[in-house]
Each structure stands twice: as C-alpha cells, then as structure tokens.
Coordinates of C-alpha atoms in Angstrom, one line a residue:
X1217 CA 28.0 -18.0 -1.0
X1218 CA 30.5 -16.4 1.1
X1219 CA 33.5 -18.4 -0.5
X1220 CA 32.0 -17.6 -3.8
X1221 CA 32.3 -13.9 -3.0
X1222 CA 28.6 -13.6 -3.5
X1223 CA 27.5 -12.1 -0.1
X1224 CA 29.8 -10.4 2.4
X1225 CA 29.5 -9.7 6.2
X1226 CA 28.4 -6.3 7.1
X1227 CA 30.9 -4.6 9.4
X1228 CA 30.1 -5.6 13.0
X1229 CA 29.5 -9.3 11.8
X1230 CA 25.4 -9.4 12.5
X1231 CA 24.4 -9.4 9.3
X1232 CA 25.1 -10.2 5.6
X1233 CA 24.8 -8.5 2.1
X1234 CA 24.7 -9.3 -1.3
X1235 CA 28.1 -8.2 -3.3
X1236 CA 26.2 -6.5 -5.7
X1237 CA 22.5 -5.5 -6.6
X1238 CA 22.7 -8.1 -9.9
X1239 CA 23.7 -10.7 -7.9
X1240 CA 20.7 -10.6 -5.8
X1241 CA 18.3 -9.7 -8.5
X1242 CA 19.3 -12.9 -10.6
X1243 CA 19.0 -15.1 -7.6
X1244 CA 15.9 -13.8 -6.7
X1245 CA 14.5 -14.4 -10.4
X1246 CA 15.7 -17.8 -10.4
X1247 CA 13.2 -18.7 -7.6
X1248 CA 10.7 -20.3 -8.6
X1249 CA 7.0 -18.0 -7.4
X1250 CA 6.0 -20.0 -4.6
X1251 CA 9.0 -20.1 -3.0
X1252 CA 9.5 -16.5 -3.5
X1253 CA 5.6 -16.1 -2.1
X1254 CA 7.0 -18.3 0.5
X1255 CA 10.0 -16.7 1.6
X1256 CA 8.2 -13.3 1.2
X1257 CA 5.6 -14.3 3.8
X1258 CA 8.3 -15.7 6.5
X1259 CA 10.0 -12.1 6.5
X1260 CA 7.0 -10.3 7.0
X1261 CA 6.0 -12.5 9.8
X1262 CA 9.7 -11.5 11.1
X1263 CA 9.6 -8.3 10.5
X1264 CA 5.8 -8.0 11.8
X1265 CA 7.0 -9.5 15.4
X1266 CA 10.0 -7.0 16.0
X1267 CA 9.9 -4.6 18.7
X1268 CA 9.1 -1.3 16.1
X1269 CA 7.9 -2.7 12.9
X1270 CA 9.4 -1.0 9.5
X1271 CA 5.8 -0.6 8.1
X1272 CA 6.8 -0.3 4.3
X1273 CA 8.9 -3.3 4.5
X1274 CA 6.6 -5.5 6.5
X1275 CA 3.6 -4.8 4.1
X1276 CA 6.2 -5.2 1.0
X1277 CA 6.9 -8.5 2.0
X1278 CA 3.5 -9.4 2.6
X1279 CA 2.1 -7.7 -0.5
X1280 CA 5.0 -9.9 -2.3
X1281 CA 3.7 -12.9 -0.6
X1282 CA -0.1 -11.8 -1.7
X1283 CA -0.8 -12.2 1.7
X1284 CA -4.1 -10.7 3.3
X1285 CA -2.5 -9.3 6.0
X1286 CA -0.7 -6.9 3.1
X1287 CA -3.8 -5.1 3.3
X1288 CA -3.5 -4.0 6.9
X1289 CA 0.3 -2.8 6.3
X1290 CA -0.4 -1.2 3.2
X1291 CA -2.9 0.8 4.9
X1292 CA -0.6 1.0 8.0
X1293 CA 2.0 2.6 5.3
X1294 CA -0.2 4.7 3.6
X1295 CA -1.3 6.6 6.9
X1296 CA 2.6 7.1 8.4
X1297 CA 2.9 8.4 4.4
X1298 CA 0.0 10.6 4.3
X1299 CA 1.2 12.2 7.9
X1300 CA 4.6 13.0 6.6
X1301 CA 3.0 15.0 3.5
X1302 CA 4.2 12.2 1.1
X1303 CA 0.8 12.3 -0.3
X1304 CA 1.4 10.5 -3.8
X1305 CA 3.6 7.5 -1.8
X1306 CA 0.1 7.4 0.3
X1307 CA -1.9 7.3 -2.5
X1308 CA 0.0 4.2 -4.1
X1309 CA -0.4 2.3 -0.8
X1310 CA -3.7 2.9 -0.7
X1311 CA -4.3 1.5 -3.8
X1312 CA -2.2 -1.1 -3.0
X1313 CA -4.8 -2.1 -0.6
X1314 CA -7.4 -2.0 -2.5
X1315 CA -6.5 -4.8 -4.1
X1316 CA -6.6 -7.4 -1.0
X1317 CA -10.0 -6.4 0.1
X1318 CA -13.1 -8.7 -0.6
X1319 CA -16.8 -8.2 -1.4
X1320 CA -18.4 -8.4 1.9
X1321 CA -20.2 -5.6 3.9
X1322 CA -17.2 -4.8 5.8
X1323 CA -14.7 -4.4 3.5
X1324 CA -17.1 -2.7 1.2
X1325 CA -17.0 0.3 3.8
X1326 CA -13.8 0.2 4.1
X1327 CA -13.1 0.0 0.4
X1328 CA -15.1 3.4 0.7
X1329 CA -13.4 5.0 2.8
X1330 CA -10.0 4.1 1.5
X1331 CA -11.3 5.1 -2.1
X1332 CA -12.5 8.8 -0.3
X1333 CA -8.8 9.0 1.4
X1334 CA -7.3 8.5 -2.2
X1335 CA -9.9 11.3 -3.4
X1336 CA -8.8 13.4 -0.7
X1337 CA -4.9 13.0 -1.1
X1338 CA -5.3 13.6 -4.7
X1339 CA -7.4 17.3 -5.1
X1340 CA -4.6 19.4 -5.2
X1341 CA -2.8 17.3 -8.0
X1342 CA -4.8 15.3 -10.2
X1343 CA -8.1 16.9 -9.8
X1344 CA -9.7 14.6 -12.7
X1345 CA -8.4 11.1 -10.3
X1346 CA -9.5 13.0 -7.4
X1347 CA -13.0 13.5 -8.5
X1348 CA -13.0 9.8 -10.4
X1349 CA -12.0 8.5 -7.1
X1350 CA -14.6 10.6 -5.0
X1351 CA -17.5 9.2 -7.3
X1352 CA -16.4 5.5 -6.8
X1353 CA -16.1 6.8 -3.0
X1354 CA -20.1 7.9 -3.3
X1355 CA -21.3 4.6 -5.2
X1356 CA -19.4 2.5 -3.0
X1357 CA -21.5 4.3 0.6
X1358 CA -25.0 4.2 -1.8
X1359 CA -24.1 0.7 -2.0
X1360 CA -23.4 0.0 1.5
X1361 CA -25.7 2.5 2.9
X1362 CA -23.1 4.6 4.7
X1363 CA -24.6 7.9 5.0
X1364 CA -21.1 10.3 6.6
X1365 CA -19.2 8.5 3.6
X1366 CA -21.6 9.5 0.8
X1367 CA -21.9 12.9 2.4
X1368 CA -18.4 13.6 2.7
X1369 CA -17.6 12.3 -0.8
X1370 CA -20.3 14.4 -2.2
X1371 CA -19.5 17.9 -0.6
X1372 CA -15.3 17.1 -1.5
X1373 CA -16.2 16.4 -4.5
X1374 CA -17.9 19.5 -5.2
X1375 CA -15.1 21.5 -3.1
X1376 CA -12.7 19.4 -5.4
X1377 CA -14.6 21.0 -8.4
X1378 CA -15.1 24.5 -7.4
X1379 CA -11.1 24.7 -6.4
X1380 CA -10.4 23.3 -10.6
X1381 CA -12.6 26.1 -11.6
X1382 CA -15.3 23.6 -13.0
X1383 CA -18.1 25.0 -11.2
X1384 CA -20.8 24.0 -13.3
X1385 CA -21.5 20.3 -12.5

C-alpha cells in the first residue's frame, strides 16, 4: 500500500493514513460484512483497553461491530455529550443504545430510563418527541413496575406540556 501511494506515514513515523478519504472509503466497501464486523470489534477492544478511552470511537467501533458492549459506550457517549450541552449528539447516542438492549427485567428499566433521558434532552426542542418519548418512558416503568420512573415521566411530561403552551391534556 505504501509503494502504491495508497497510505502514507504520518510525520513522526507512529502511525499511517490513507492518501485520500476515497481511497479508504472504497476499501472499506470492498470488505466483505463480517470481516468489517470483525475488524470493527478488534479496534474497539483496542481502543477500550487504552489508558483514556475516546468514548465515541470505542462505541463506534463496537456499534459497527453490532457488538453488545456498544450499548455501554453509546450510553458512555451520550452522558460525556449530554454534560457538554450537545444535547441532540446525546440524544442520537441514546437511541443508539436502545437498539442493543434486550427484553428482560433489567434492561427493561434501563430502557426506561434511557427513553426518560431522551424525553428530558428533548423538551426544549422538539416538544412533540419529547412528550412521545416521555409516554414510552411511563409505559415502559407501568410495565416494569418502577414507581420514581413513572413519576418522573409523568410530572416532565406535564412540565413538558405546560412550557409548549398545551395545557389542557
């Protein structure tokens, strides 16, 4: 690749690059999807073992790799987003991890609470998700009998209401 003028070493000599973006993107769609999955998960594992782990990359890889332990890093991602006020890139991640999460008791309260967070995140600027998310939120404690999570979607879901000016419901 190197002779080929493909890839080039990156000043300093630790590392290499792709020439240009279109090189690696039509590599990259040449592998076949389980040895992308593949390659995806061995990153993550990588990246997951260094000393300060890049949370969006290690839970891209391992989202990539439709790993479980995406779910962890997505969530991971979604709270270092969420305290920097980068509320929508939070909400996406969230999402994100809703998808690797399973039907059992456990992850049913944690669906919850993930599905309130996403409620939460979005009151300010889609008030109609917000309160579609907040409901889901509510259903989701019913269903696994937690109290604090049905509570607290209830009573932001009204505050989510009153602040839209839709009062009435």
């Amino acid at each position: 690749a190197l002779e080929a003028h493909l890839i080039e070493e990156v000043p300093g000599g630790e590392k290499l690059r792709f020439v240009h973006a279109l090189v690696r993107e039509t590599l990259y769609r040449e592998l076949l999807p389980p040895f992308r999955q593949r390659w995806h998960r061995r990153v993550g594992e990588v990246l997951e073992e260094t000393a300060r782990p890049n949370t969006e990359e290690v839970a891209h890889h391992f989202r990539q790799a439709a790993d479980p332990r995406a779910k962890r890093w997505l969530i991971r991602a979604g709270l270092r987003a969420e305290g920097a006020y980068a509320w929508m890139t939070a909400v996406e991640r969230f999402e994100a991890a809703l998808d690797f999460l399973g039907e059992d008791e456990g992850d049913g309260r944690e669906k919850g609470w993930l599905l309130f967070r996403i409620g939460v995140l979005l009151r300010y600027s889609d008030t109609g998700r917000s309160i579609s998310y907040l409901d889901h939120a509510e259903k989701t404690a019913n269903a696994v009998d937690d109290r604090m999570l049905a509570v607290n979607s209830l009573f932001t879901r009204g505050f989510v209401r009153c602040m839209s000016g839709d009062m009435r419901p």
